Each structure stands twice: as C-alpha cells, then as structure tokens.
C-alpha cells in the first residue's frame, strides 16, 4: 500500500539569480510523526531573501523559494506531535532542523548547531533534500522548530517578528540592554525599526542613525529618543564616544572606523547586517577604547517564543505593507532603494 500524501504547495520561486519570480508548485514531504503541516497565510520579505535570490552570498541553489518570516495555521499534525493541534496559529523562522544534541542545541542556541543548522530555504536538510521557504501556501516542519503566535498579534503583523524581531531582540538581550544604557541603531529598515522598539521597551536611551532625516517622525513614534542623519558629518563629531552598544542593521558596507568612534570605552559594535563584501577597520579604533566588534545570528527557538510573548505583552509590532504575490519583484526593488516602511508582507492567498 502506498502512504504517499501528495502535499503539493503553490510557491513563488526564482529560477536563477536576479531573475523575476515565477508561480509554480513543489511537493512538500509526507508528514513524519514529529511534523506539522501548516497553511501559510503571510510571509515577510527580509533583506536576506534578496541577498539569497540575487546570490550575493554566493551559495544559491536555483530554482529557489525564499521566505523565512512565516505565519499561518496548523492543518495537520503527525502522530507524536504534542505542542500543537489543528487550528493553532503558528510561526516558522530562519531554520527548520538542527542536531539537537550538541552543546549549543542543548542550551537553546540551535542557530549555532555544530552539525550545522538547517536553514528554512536554500539549504540541504539532513535527509539530503533541499529546503524551500515560506513564499508558499503550505509547509511541513518539525514541531520543534515551530513557535506559537500570541492571540493579540495578527498573523500578517506577526510574520516579520520571526526573523527581523528575533534578530534584533536576541543581541539586545545578550548585551544586557536596559536602563542606563545608550544604544544606537544604524539603519532603520525592517530590522532597525524593530530594534528601536525593543531597545526602548527594555529601557535604554535609543538613538537612530539613518542615512537621511526622512524617517525621523516614525523613529520617534517607535520610541527613539534621538535621531541623526549619517549623511551629515557633524553627526560623527557630536556623538563621539557616546554609546555602550551600536546595533548595525545595514545591508551594505559601512565606514566601520567612523561608527567605532561613537562607542564609549568598552563599547561594542554588533553587526547583524550582512553585506556580501568584507568590512575594513583600523585596529587602533578598537585598541584606543578597548572596544569590540561582534556579530549575532537570529536567535534560538525558545528565545523566539520569548520574543513573541514580549512583543505581545508590550505592544511591539512591525509596521507592515501587505502586498500580493504579483508585487514581490517590485517590493524587492523598493527594499533595495531603502523605500520600505518598514516590512513588506506577502498575502499568500493571492498566490
Ligand atoms: P532593510 O529593510 O533593507 O533595512 C536596511 C536599512 O539599512 C535600510 O532601510 C537603510 O536604512 C540602511 N541602508 C541600506 N543601504 C545602505 C547604505 N548603502 N548605507 C547606509 N545605510 C544603508 O533590510 P533588513 O531586512 O532590515 O536587513 C538588514 C540586513 O540584516 C541585511 O543585510 C540582512 O541580510 C541582514 N540580516 C541578518 C540577520 C542575522 O541573523 N544576522 C537576520 C536578518 C537579516 P536608513 O534608510 O535608515 O538609512
Ligand atoms: Zn531575515
């Protein structure tokens, strides 16, 4: 007897690097005992989707189905699933498998799994199959990599939290952002506008460093205390030596020395933005102030749940523009022009 379930999903896929999106279908795997099947309702567009679809980082496998800010509803569960039931509102973020046994998995940092965390798209899972992401109407995922979306968050608004939310929440927590700390957020796009809300709610004094003055009013609405344009060189003189932490969310290379000069002694520049080319800096920018440069990669599953609950409790929400499946190419162009306020979210019912 054949138990094949034929889970066919409509998807938006990129046939080759930088090509326009096409509508097609893929087969999702049959449900294993610890899998859930979900109907994807919304998927956010993260700049990492664009880096991948454009093959900026150089290991793209095509055709590719991007998408890692995935929100939807459970429609079936495997026989051993205990956390979720049909009808539950759930989210999936950047990764869908890890070894579960290494030091980092055991402490909830699956993103640093020593066997290699399996990303939700453009990756090879441990069974040898390629992963396809959330620009899709259905998905099969191990329940361990699924989080619950709090009732007070609409699914479209919640979706960007699954990457942009956790990527900014996690380093702010790790570097103990709170009252008495001065934090600068560089770049106010999808990640940046959430970083401002989280850092403000955690009690820090928050400064936004944006290319222009255009986003000032919205930055103050998100909770920023100060706002400066980095196109004005006076910004770097005025703010010299001020910050405990700078969170860099910019998708392009920056003048790292200029930003290091804004740190206090012992301050840290944390990079979450991931440009394709290496950054350069003068080591004296670190030595002369015992400063550090660091990086951070999304966050673990338990921490993602904690972040969603924190956002729900404190009224933190992405500002989104919901688009149809036909508008994704145009949305990519707009993100590249920094013309997004502040996250595009695809309505999957239009696919
Ligand atoms: P986004 O919405 O495009 O935001 C990036 C912002 O950076 C822009 O809105 C703009 O802000 C600023 N910016 C863009 N180009 C710039 C330039 N040439 N010079 C200076 N500033 C510039 O992108 P996102 O989705 O937030 O993602 C940001 C970066 O984080 C991407 O590289 C992405 O791949 C990476 N990422 C990393 C992780 C991780 O785990 N580490 C997770 C998700 C995303 P202003 O208009 O305010 O200047
Ligand atoms: Zn992302």
mmCIF file of C-alpha atoms and ligand atoms in Angstrom:
data_model
loop_
_atom_site.group_PDB
_atom_site.id
_atom_site.type_symbol
_atom_site.label_atom_id
_atom_site.label_comp_id
_atom_site.label_asym_id
_atom_site.label_seq_id
_atom_site.Cartn_x
_atom_site.Cartn_y
_atom_site.Cartn_z
ATOM 1 C CA UNK A 1 0.000 0.000 0.000
ATOM 2 C CA UNK A 2 1.251 3.487 -0.767
ATOM 3 C CA UNK A 3 1.002 6.055 2.020
ATOM 4 C CA UNK A 4 2.245 8.926 -0.087
ATOM 5 C CA UNK A 5 0.294 12.031 0.844
ATOM 6 C CA UNK A 6 0.953 14.281 -2.172
ATOM 7 C CA UNK A 7 1.272 17.575 -0.352
ATOM 8 C CA UNK A 8 1.500 19.933 -3.299
ATOM 9 C CA UNK A 9 2.157 23.584 -2.476
ATOM 10 C CA UNK A 10 1.887 26.623 -4.687
ATOM 11 C CA UNK A 11 5.099 28.682 -4.452
ATOM 12 C CA UNK A 12 6.845 31.763 -5.743
ATOM 13 C CA UNK A 13 10.245 30.690 -6.989
ATOM 14 C CA UNK A 14 13.289 32.322 -8.552
ATOM 15 C CA UNK A 15 14.612 30.264 -11.485
ATOM 16 C CA UNK A 16 18.090 31.830 -11.413
ATOM 17 C CA UNK A 17 19.941 34.608 -9.577
ATOM 18 C CA UNK A 18 18.205 38.002 -10.002
ATOM 19 C CA UNK A 19 15.501 36.566 -12.299
ATOM 20 C CA UNK A 20 11.888 37.643 -11.741
ATOM 21 C CA UNK A 21 9.679 35.448 -9.562
ATOM 22 C CA UNK A 22 7.538 32.725 -11.151
ATOM 23 C CA UNK A 23 4.498 30.943 -9.806
ATOM 24 C CA UNK A 24 4.930 27.171 -9.670
ATOM 25 C CA UNK A 25 4.327 24.197 -7.379
ATOM 26 C CA UNK A 26 6.507 21.925 -5.264
ATOM 27 C CA UNK A 27 5.880 18.742 -3.299
ATOM 28 C CA UNK A 28 6.308 19.013 0.453
ATOM 29 C CA UNK A 29 7.475 15.878 2.273
ATOM 30 C CA UNK A 30 4.958 13.453 3.761
ATOM 31 C CA UNK A 31 4.243 14.218 7.393
ATOM 32 C CA UNK A 32 6.619 12.436 9.758
ATOM 33 C CA UNK A 33 5.454 11.637 13.293
ATOM 34 C CA UNK A 34 7.003 14.857 14.695
ATOM 35 C CA UNK A 35 5.940 17.148 11.837
ATOM 36 C CA UNK A 36 3.129 19.633 11.479
ATOM 37 C CA UNK A 37 1.558 20.762 8.206
ATOM 38 C CA UNK A 38 0.673 24.438 8.103
ATOM 39 C CA UNK A 39 -1.247 26.687 5.760
ATOM 40 C CA UNK A 40 0.983 29.700 5.267
ATOM 41 C CA UNK A 41 -1.077 32.879 5.386
ATOM 42 C CA UNK A 42 1.657 35.536 5.322
ATOM 43 C CA UNK A 43 5.390 35.721 4.746
ATOM 44 C CA UNK A 44 7.547 38.788 5.356
ATOM 45 C CA UNK A 45 10.251 39.887 2.906
ATOM 46 C CA UNK A 46 13.601 40.105 4.687
ATOM 47 C CA UNK A 47 16.628 41.633 3.006
ATOM 48 C CA UNK A 48 18.307 38.213 3.439
ATOM 49 C CA UNK A 49 15.743 36.821 0.969
ATOM 50 C CA UNK A 50 17.063 39.344 -1.535
ATOM 51 C CA UNK A 51 20.730 38.593 -0.773
ATOM 52 C CA UNK A 52 19.915 34.912 -1.451
ATOM 53 C CA UNK A 53 17.699 35.384 -4.525
ATOM 54 C CA UNK A 54 20.385 37.652 -6.001
ATOM 55 C CA UNK A 55 23.107 35.194 -4.940
ATOM 56 C CA UNK A 56 25.020 37.983 -3.162
ATOM 57 C CA UNK A 57 26.442 35.467 -0.682
ATOM 58 C CA UNK A 58 27.391 33.014 -3.424
ATOM 59 C CA UNK A 59 25.917 29.618 -2.498
ATOM 60 C CA UNK A 60 22.485 29.895 -4.087
ATOM 61 C CA UNK A 61 20.755 26.804 -5.470
ATOM 62 C CA UNK A 62 18.076 27.547 -8.082
ATOM 63 C CA UNK A 63 15.162 27.398 -8.526
ATOM 64 C CA UNK A 64 14.858 28.859 -5.026
ATOM 65 C CA UNK A 65 11.793 29.522 -2.875
ATOM 66 C CA UNK A 66 12.815 32.197 -0.347
ATOM 67 C CA UNK A 67 10.938 33.250 2.780
ATOM 68 C CA UNK A 68 11.692 32.851 6.470
ATOM 69 C CA UNK A 69 9.157 35.082 8.216
ATOM 70 C CA UNK A 70 6.317 32.603 8.040
ATOM 71 C CA UNK A 71 2.971 32.859 9.805
ATOM 72 C CA UNK A 72 -0.024 30.560 9.391
ATOM 73 C CA UNK A 73 -2.319 27.947 10.839
ATOM 74 C CA UNK A 74 -1.748 24.256 11.600
ATOM 75 C CA UNK A 75 -3.830 21.979 9.342
ATOM 76 C CA UNK A 76 -2.492 18.527 10.287
ATOM 77 C CA UNK A 77 -0.172 17.023 12.885
ATOM 78 C CA UNK A 78 1.967 13.874 12.995
ATOM 79 C CA UNK A 79 1.170 11.114 15.494
ATOM 80 C CA UNK A 80 3.824 12.164 18.044
ATOM 81 C CA UNK A 81 3.181 15.907 17.966
ATOM 82 C CA UNK A 82 2.389 17.249 21.432
ATOM 83 C CA UNK A 83 2.892 21.024 21.261
ATOM 84 C CA UNK A 84 0.381 21.874 18.527
ATOM 85 C CA UNK A 85 -3.102 20.992 17.340
ATOM 86 C CA UNK A 86 -5.031 21.670 14.157
ATOM 87 C CA UNK A 87 -6.164 25.315 14.116
ATOM 88 C CA UNK A 88 -3.241 26.692 16.152
ATOM 89 C CA UNK A 89 -1.707 29.969 14.947
ATOM 90 C CA UNK A 90 1.982 29.349 14.407
ATOM 91 C CA UNK A 91 5.195 30.783 13.042
ATOM 92 C CA UNK A 92 8.388 29.453 11.466
ATOM 93 C CA UNK A 93 11.566 31.474 11.167
ATOM 94 C CA UNK A 94 15.024 31.021 9.730
ATOM 95 C CA UNK A 95 15.750 27.361 10.406
ATOM 96 C CA UNK A 96 13.951 24.019 10.435
ATOM 97 C CA UNK A 97 16.441 21.461 11.760
ATOM 98 C CA UNK A 98 19.488 21.065 13.974
ATOM 99 C CA UNK A 99 21.234 18.089 15.614
ATOM 100 C CA UNK A 100 19.509 18.588 18.973
ATOM 101 C CA UNK A 101 22.497 17.061 20.788
ATOM 102 C CA UNK A 102 25.424 19.462 20.673
ATOM 103 C CA UNK A 103 26.284 21.928 23.424
ATOM 104 C CA UNK A 104 24.591 24.785 21.574
ATOM 105 C CA UNK A 105 21.381 22.946 20.668
ATOM 106 C CA UNK A 106 21.081 21.753 24.271
ATOM 107 C CA UNK A 107 21.251 25.297 25.590
ATOM 108 C CA UNK A 108 18.728 26.611 23.058
ATOM 109 C CA UNK A 109 21.148 28.193 20.599
ATOM 110 C CA UNK A 110 20.182 25.953 17.669
ATOM 111 C CA UNK A 111 21.378 28.653 15.263
ATOM 112 C CA UNK A 112 24.948 27.733 16.269
ATOM 113 C CA UNK A 113 24.482 23.923 15.994
ATOM 114 C CA UNK A 114 27.880 22.255 15.483
ATOM 115 C CA UNK A 115 26.483 19.779 12.935
ATOM 116 C CA UNK A 116 25.118 22.768 11.040
ATOM 117 C CA UNK A 117 21.725 24.366 11.491
ATOM 118 C CA UNK A 118 19.428 23.705 8.503
ATOM 119 C CA UNK A 119 18.052 26.945 7.105
ATOM 120 C CA UNK A 120 14.443 27.089 6.022
ATOM 121 C CA UNK A 121 15.385 27.655 2.372
ATOM 122 C CA UNK A 122 18.387 27.299 0.083
ATOM 123 C CA UNK A 123 19.865 24.617 2.355
ATOM 124 C CA UNK A 124 20.255 20.845 2.370
ATOM 125 C CA UNK A 125 18.427 19.107 5.210
ATOM 126 C CA UNK A 126 19.985 16.116 6.995
ATOM 127 C CA UNK A 127 17.912 13.774 4.777
ATOM 128 C CA UNK A 128 19.625 15.229 1.703
ATOM 129 C CA UNK A 129 16.615 17.192 0.475
ATOM 130 C CA UNK A 130 16.764 20.872 -0.419
ATOM 131 C CA UNK A 131 14.702 23.206 1.741
ATOM 132 C CA UNK A 132 12.114 25.555 0.251
ATOM 133 C CA UNK A 133 10.914 28.561 2.219
ATOM 134 C CA UNK A 134 7.801 30.494 3.026
ATOM 135 C CA UNK A 135 6.815 32.134 -0.290
ATOM 136 C CA UNK A 136 4.450 29.219 -0.434
ATOM 137 C CA UNK A 137 0.965 28.226 0.644
ATOM 138 C CA UNK A 138 1.893 25.119 2.646
ATOM 139 C CA UNK A 139 4.810 23.843 4.610
ATOM 140 C CA UNK A 140 5.781 20.722 6.565
ATOM 141 C CA UNK A 141 8.010 21.423 9.577
ATOM 142 C CA UNK A 142 9.268 19.544 12.641
ATOM 143 C CA UNK A 143 7.210 20.800 15.569
ATOM 144 C CA UNK A 144 10.392 21.612 17.479
ATOM 145 C CA UNK A 145 11.065 24.470 15.045
ATOM 146 C CA UNK A 146 7.574 25.935 15.238
ATOM 147 C CA UNK A 147 6.513 28.724 17.612
ATOM 148 C CA UNK A 148 3.120 29.859 18.804
ATOM 149 C CA UNK A 149 1.828 33.277 17.737
ATOM 150 C CA UNK A 150 0.136 35.071 20.641
ATOM 151 C CA UNK A 151 -3.592 35.782 20.113
ATOM 152 C CA UNK A 152 -3.138 39.547 20.297
ATOM 153 C CA UNK A 153 -0.852 39.596 17.243
ATOM 154 C CA UNK A 154 -2.462 39.397 13.803
ATOM 155 C CA UNK A 155 -0.693 36.870 11.575
ATOM 156 C CA UNK A 156 0.402 39.461 8.987
ATOM 157 C CA UNK A 157 1.850 41.761 11.650
ATOM 158 C CA UNK A 158 3.481 38.839 13.464
ATOM 159 C CA UNK A 159 5.329 37.428 10.445
ATOM 160 C CA UNK A 160 8.301 39.871 10.420
ATOM 161 C CA UNK A 161 8.971 39.090 14.060
ATOM 162 C CA UNK A 162 10.055 35.571 13.035
ATOM 163 C CA UNK A 163 13.308 36.949 11.613
ATOM 164 C CA UNK A 164 13.592 40.724 11.994
ATOM 165 C CA UNK A 165 12.164 40.508 15.521
ATOM 166 C CA UNK A 166 14.367 37.764 16.903
ATOM 167 C CA UNK A 167 17.491 39.035 15.103
ATOM 168 C CA UNK A 168 17.270 42.334 16.964
ATOM 169 C CA UNK A 169 15.805 41.111 20.281
ATOM 170 C CA UNK A 170 18.492 38.454 20.781
ATOM 171 C CA UNK A 171 21.606 40.696 20.697
ATOM 172 C CA UNK A 172 19.891 43.413 22.741
ATOM 173 C CA UNK A 173 19.248 40.809 25.450
ATOM 174 C CA UNK A 174 22.666 39.208 25.134
ATOM 175 C CA UNK A 175 24.462 42.550 25.574
ATOM 176 C CA UNK A 176 22.236 43.450 28.553
ATOM 177 C CA UNK A 177 20.482 46.438 27.074
ATOM 178 C CA UNK A 178 18.365 48.154 29.695
ATOM 179 C CA UNK A 179 18.025 51.301 31.802
ATOM 180 C CA UNK A 180 21.163 53.430 31.841
ATOM 181 C CA UNK A 181 22.450 52.045 28.530
ATOM 182 C CA UNK A 182 22.873 54.207 25.447
ATOM 183 C CA UNK A 183 22.108 52.261 22.289
ATOM 184 C CA UNK A 184 22.414 53.369 18.673
ATOM 185 C CA UNK A 185 20.551 51.567 15.907
ATOM 186 C CA UNK A 186 22.184 52.033 12.497
ATOM 187 C CA UNK A 187 19.765 51.713 9.555
ATOM 188 C CA UNK A 188 16.031 51.880 10.151
ATOM 189 C CA UNK A 189 14.604 49.271 7.811
ATOM 190 C CA UNK A 190 12.864 46.002 8.690
ATOM 191 C CA UNK A 191 15.314 45.011 11.409
ATOM 192 C CA UNK A 192 16.105 48.541 12.551
ATOM 193 C CA UNK A 193 12.537 49.664 13.233
ATOM 194 C CA UNK A 194 12.026 46.654 15.500
ATOM 195 C CA UNK A 195 15.394 47.147 17.207
ATOM 196 C CA UNK A 196 14.261 50.663 18.154
ATOM 197 C CA UNK A 197 11.024 49.349 19.686
ATOM 198 C CA UNK A 198 12.738 46.525 21.600
ATOM 199 C CA UNK A 199 15.613 48.667 22.922
ATOM 200 C CA UNK A 200 13.197 51.396 24.014
ATOM 201 C CA UNK A 201 10.915 48.904 25.768
ATOM 202 C CA UNK A 202 13.923 47.340 27.505
ATOM 203 C CA UNK A 203 14.585 50.792 28.986
ATOM 204 C CA UNK A 204 17.609 52.014 27.016
ATOM 205 C CA UNK A 205 18.183 55.519 25.648
ATOM 206 C CA UNK A 206 17.882 54.931 21.908
ATOM 207 C CA UNK A 207 19.436 56.877 19.034
ATOM 208 C CA UNK A 208 18.662 56.157 15.392
ATOM 209 C CA UNK A 209 21.423 56.704 12.842
ATOM 210 C CA UNK A 210 19.785 56.798 9.428
ATOM 211 C CA UNK A 211 21.125 57.960 6.065
ATOM 212 C CA UNK A 212 18.694 60.875 5.838
ATOM 213 C CA UNK A 213 16.290 62.806 8.072
ATOM 214 C CA UNK A 214 13.288 61.260 6.236
ATOM 215 C CA UNK A 215 12.357 58.692 8.879
ATOM 216 C CA UNK A 216 12.655 60.958 11.933
ATOM 217 C CA UNK A 217 8.983 61.204 12.914
ATOM 218 C CA UNK A 218 8.441 57.469 12.646
ATOM 219 C CA UNK A 219 11.634 56.760 14.617
ATOM 220 C CA UNK A 220 10.357 58.922 17.471
ATOM 221 C CA UNK A 221 6.987 57.110 17.288
ATOM 222 C CA UNK A 222 8.815 53.770 17.594
ATOM 223 C CA UNK A 223 10.406 55.049 20.810
ATOM 224 C CA UNK A 224 13.706 56.593 19.719
ATOM 225 C CA UNK A 225 14.973 59.388 21.981
ATOM 226 C CA UNK A 226 17.281 60.902 19.345
ATOM 227 C CA UNK A 227 17.658 60.777 15.590
ATOM 228 C CA UNK A 228 20.605 61.767 13.389
ATOM 229 C CA UNK A 229 21.414 61.609 9.690
ATOM 230 C CA UNK A 230 24.711 59.882 8.904
ATOM 231 C CA UNK A 231 24.973 61.887 5.659
ATOM 232 C CA UNK A 232 25.817 64.877 7.894
ATOM 233 C CA UNK A 233 29.446 64.566 9.027
ATOM 234 C CA UNK A 234 28.674 66.711 12.099
ATOM 235 C CA UNK A 235 26.737 63.700 13.465
ATOM 236 C CA UNK A 236 30.013 61.830 13.976
ATOM 237 C CA UNK A 237 31.647 64.716 15.857
ATOM 238 C CA UNK A 238 28.633 65.387 18.027
ATOM 239 C CA UNK A 239 28.102 61.755 19.041
ATOM 240 C CA UNK A 240 31.782 60.755 19.506
ATOM 241 C CA UNK A 241 32.332 58.347 22.423
ATOM 242 C CA UNK A 242 28.651 58.162 23.443
ATOM 243 C CA UNK A 243 27.264 54.652 23.020
ATOM 244 C CA UNK A 244 27.516 51.455 25.032
ATOM 245 C CA UNK A 245 26.178 49.456 22.115
ATOM 246 C CA UNK A 246 25.718 50.077 18.416
ATOM 247 C CA UNK A 247 23.479 47.632 16.565
ATOM 248 C CA UNK A 248 24.328 47.744 12.872
ATOM 249 C CA UNK A 249 21.396 46.524 10.756
ATOM 250 C CA UNK A 250 22.671 47.871 7.440
ATOM 251 C CA UNK A 251 22.714 45.574 4.400
ATOM 252 C CA UNK A 252 25.709 47.386 2.853
ATOM 253 C CA UNK A 253 29.295 48.048 3.972
ATOM 254 C CA UNK A 254 29.844 50.999 6.289
ATOM 255 C CA UNK A 255 32.841 53.080 7.346
ATOM 256 C CA UNK A 256 33.425 50.904 10.421
ATOM 257 C CA UNK A 257 36.023 53.235 11.977
ATOM 258 C CA UNK A 258 33.542 56.111 11.919
ATOM 259 C CA UNK A 259 30.997 54.044 13.858
ATOM 260 C CA UNK A 260 33.605 52.656 16.295
ATOM 261 C CA UNK A 261 34.479 56.257 17.180
ATOM 262 C CA UNK A 262 30.927 56.662 18.515
ATOM 263 C CA UNK A 263 31.460 53.951 21.173
ATOM 264 C CA UNK A 264 32.378 54.610 24.782
ATOM 265 C CA UNK A 265 35.366 52.791 26.248
ATOM 266 C CA UNK A 266 34.374 49.075 26.435
ATOM 267 C CA UNK A 267 31.531 49.648 23.973
ATOM 268 C CA UNK A 268 30.532 47.068 21.367
ATOM 269 C CA UNK A 269 29.556 47.332 17.713
ATOM 270 C CA UNK A 270 27.249 44.397 16.983
ATOM 271 C CA UNK A 271 26.698 43.537 13.333
ATOM 272 C CA UNK A 272 23.508 41.854 12.264
ATOM 273 C CA UNK A 273 23.517 43.423 8.782
ATOM 274 C CA UNK A 274 25.255 41.028 6.418
ATOM 275 C CA UNK A 275 26.823 42.705 3.361
ATOM 276 C CA UNK A 276 28.469 40.442 0.807
ATOM 277 C CA UNK A 277 31.897 42.093 0.908
ATOM 278 C CA UNK A 278 34.199 42.098 3.974
ATOM 279 C CA UNK A 279 34.366 45.214 6.140
ATOM 280 C CA UNK A 280 37.617 47.028 6.831
ATOM 281 C CA UNK A 281 38.660 48.790 10.005
ATOM 282 C CA UNK A 282 41.739 50.202 11.695
ATOM 283 C CA UNK A 283 42.693 48.131 14.734
ATOM 284 C CA UNK A 284 43.505 51.321 16.663
ATOM 285 C CA UNK A 285 39.780 52.134 16.637
ATOM 286 C CA UNK A 286 39.443 49.145 18.989
ATOM 287 C CA UNK A 287 42.696 49.391 20.923
ATOM 288 C CA UNK A 288 42.278 53.007 21.953
ATOM 289 C CA UNK A 289 38.965 52.317 23.696
ATOM 290 C CA UNK A 290 39.043 48.552 24.494
ATOM 291 C CA UNK A 291 36.145 48.348 22.078
ATOM 292 C CA UNK A 292 34.730 45.190 20.490
ATOM 293 C CA UNK A 293 33.248 44.249 17.160
ATOM 294 C CA UNK A 294 30.746 41.394 17.311
ATOM 295 C CA UNK A 295 28.036 39.681 15.294
ATOM 296 C CA UNK A 296 24.786 37.896 16.060
ATOM 297 C CA UNK A 297 22.722 35.345 14.122
ATOM 298 C CA UNK A 298 18.915 35.338 14.614
ATOM 299 C CA UNK A 299 18.127 33.531 17.907
ATOM 300 C CA UNK A 300 17.077 30.125 19.236
ATOM 301 C CA UNK A 301 13.566 28.672 19.172
ATOM 302 C CA UNK A 302 12.836 29.188 22.868
ATOM 303 C CA UNK A 303 14.137 32.742 22.654
ATOM 304 C CA UNK A 304 11.955 33.346 19.579
ATOM 305 C CA UNK A 305 8.895 32.315 21.592
ATOM 306 C CA UNK A 306 10.027 34.590 24.439
ATOM 307 C CA UNK A 307 10.423 37.476 21.950
ATOM 308 C CA UNK A 308 6.914 36.931 20.514
ATOM 309 C CA UNK A 309 5.413 36.898 24.004
ATOM 310 C CA UNK A 310 7.412 40.027 24.936
ATOM 311 C CA UNK A 311 6.208 41.812 21.781
ATOM 312 C CA UNK A 312 2.588 40.861 22.501
ATOM 313 C CA UNK A 313 2.855 41.951 26.126
ATOM 314 C CA UNK A 314 4.400 45.331 25.307
ATOM 315 C CA UNK A 315 2.505 46.184 22.135
ATOM 316 C CA UNK A 316 5.591 45.935 19.923
ATOM 317 C CA UNK A 317 4.593 45.426 16.300
ATOM 318 C CA UNK A 318 6.224 45.694 12.903
ATOM 319 C CA UNK A 319 4.842 48.420 10.631
ATOM 320 C CA UNK A 320 3.918 46.491 7.509
ATOM 321 C CA UNK A 321 2.744 46.918 3.936
ATOM 322 C CA UNK A 322 0.801 43.848 2.805
ATOM 323 C CA UNK A 323 1.349 43.016 -0.878
ATOM 324 C CA UNK A 324 0.118 40.391 -3.328
ATOM 325 C CA UNK A 325 2.231 37.652 -4.883
ATOM 326 C CA UNK A 326 2.431 39.687 -8.110
ATOM 327 C CA UNK A 327 4.156 42.586 -6.356
ATOM 328 C CA UNK A 328 7.194 40.787 -4.982
ATOM 329 C CA UNK A 329 9.647 41.827 -7.734
ATOM 330 C CA UNK A 330 8.629 45.461 -7.246
ATOM 331 C CA UNK A 331 8.910 45.087 -3.466
ATOM 332 C CA UNK A 332 12.485 43.797 -3.835
ATOM 333 C CA UNK A 333 13.355 46.899 -5.882
ATOM 334 C CA UNK A 334 11.870 49.117 -3.217
ATOM 335 C CA UNK A 335 13.729 47.405 -0.362
ATOM 336 C CA UNK A 336 16.970 47.907 -2.298
ATOM 337 C CA UNK A 337 16.177 51.640 -2.538
ATOM 338 C CA UNK A 338 15.501 51.778 1.259
ATOM 339 C CA UNK A 339 11.934 52.606 0.229
ATOM 340 C CA UNK A 340 10.075 50.308 2.589
ATOM 341 C CA UNK A 341 8.069 51.326 5.641
ATOM 342 C CA UNK A 342 9.068 49.057 7.217
ATOM 343 C CA UNK A 343 8.388 45.494 6.076
ATOM 344 C CA UNK A 344 6.649 44.050 3.035
ATOM 345 C CA UNK A 345 4.484 41.063 3.880
ATOM 346 C CA UNK A 346 3.115 38.781 1.135
ATOM 347 C CA UNK A 347 -0.521 37.719 1.429
ATOM 348 C CA UNK A 348 -0.258 34.063 0.398
ATOM 349 C CA UNK A 349 -3.947 33.810 -0.516
ATOM 350 C CA UNK A 350 -3.007 35.841 -3.643
ATOM 351 C CA UNK A 351 -0.584 33.163 -4.876
HETATM 352 P P1 LIG B 1 16.242 46.638 5.050
HETATM 353 O O1 LIG B 1 14.803 46.618 5.431
HETATM 354 O O2 LIG B 1 16.631 46.859 3.641
HETATM 355 O O3 LIG B 1 16.963 47.695 6.018
HETATM 356 C C1 LIG B 1 18.311 48.045 5.883
HETATM 357 C C2 LIG B 1 18.465 49.534 6.167
HETATM 358 O O4 LIG B 1 19.849 49.848 6.091
HETATM 359 C C3 LIG B 1 17.797 50.441 5.153
HETATM 360 O O5 LIG B 1 16.429 50.659 5.416
HETATM 361 C C4 LIG B 1 18.603 51.724 5.309
HETATM 362 O O6 LIG B 1 18.164 52.399 6.471
HETATM 363 C C5 LIG B 1 20.002 51.194 5.612
HETATM 364 N N1 LIG B 1 20.841 51.149 4.408
HETATM 365 C C6 LIG B 1 20.616 50.500 3.245
HETATM 366 N N2 LIG B 1 21.612 50.698 2.364
HETATM 367 C C7 LIG B 1 22.504 51.487 2.996
HETATM 368 C C8 LIG B 1 23.768 52.034 2.625
HETATM 369 N N3 LIG B 1 24.309 51.802 1.412
HETATM 370 N N4 LIG B 1 24.415 52.804 3.535
HETATM 371 C C9 LIG B 1 23.900 53.036 4.746
HETATM 372 N N5 LIG B 1 22.700 52.545 5.151
HETATM 373 C C10 LIG B 1 22.030 51.782 4.280
HETATM 374 O O7 LIG B 1 16.937 45.237 5.431
HETATM 375 P P2 LIG B 1 16.634 44.257 6.665
HETATM 376 O O8 LIG B 1 15.671 43.217 6.222
HETATM 377 O O9 LIG B 1 16.386 45.049 7.884
HETATM 378 O O10 LIG B 1 18.049 43.501 6.768
HETATM 379 C C11 LIG B 1 19.224 44.246 7.048
HETATM 380 C C12 LIG B 1 20.457 43.368 6.953
HETATM 381 O O11 LIG B 1 20.423 42.392 8.007
HETATM 382 C C13 LIG B 1 20.585 42.560 5.659
HETATM 383 O O12 LIG B 1 21.955 42.518 5.279
HETATM 384 C C14 LIG B 1 20.121 41.177 6.064
HETATM 385 O O13 LIG B 1 20.648 40.153 5.264
HETATM 386 C C15 LIG B 1 20.670 41.105 7.463
HETATM 387 N N6 LIG B 1 20.046 40.105 8.342
HETATM 388 C C16 LIG B 1 20.848 39.469 9.206
HETATM 389 C C17 LIG B 1 20.299 38.575 10.107
HETATM 390 C C18 LIG B 1 21.171 37.924 11.129
HETATM 391 O O14 LIG B 1 20.756 36.944 11.728
HETATM 392 N N7 LIG B 1 22.346 38.446 11.387
HETATM 393 C C19 LIG B 1 18.931 38.325 10.094
HETATM 394 C C20 LIG B 1 18.134 39.023 9.198
HETATM 395 C C21 LIG B 1 18.696 39.932 8.316
HETATM 396 P P3 LIG B 1 18.082 54.022 6.529
HETATM 397 O O15 LIG B 1 17.140 54.418 5.435
HETATM 398 O O16 LIG B 1 17.550 54.261 7.893
HETATM 399 O O17 LIG B 1 19.468 54.529 6.336
HETATM 400 ZN ZN1 LIG B 2 15.674 37.517 7.731
#
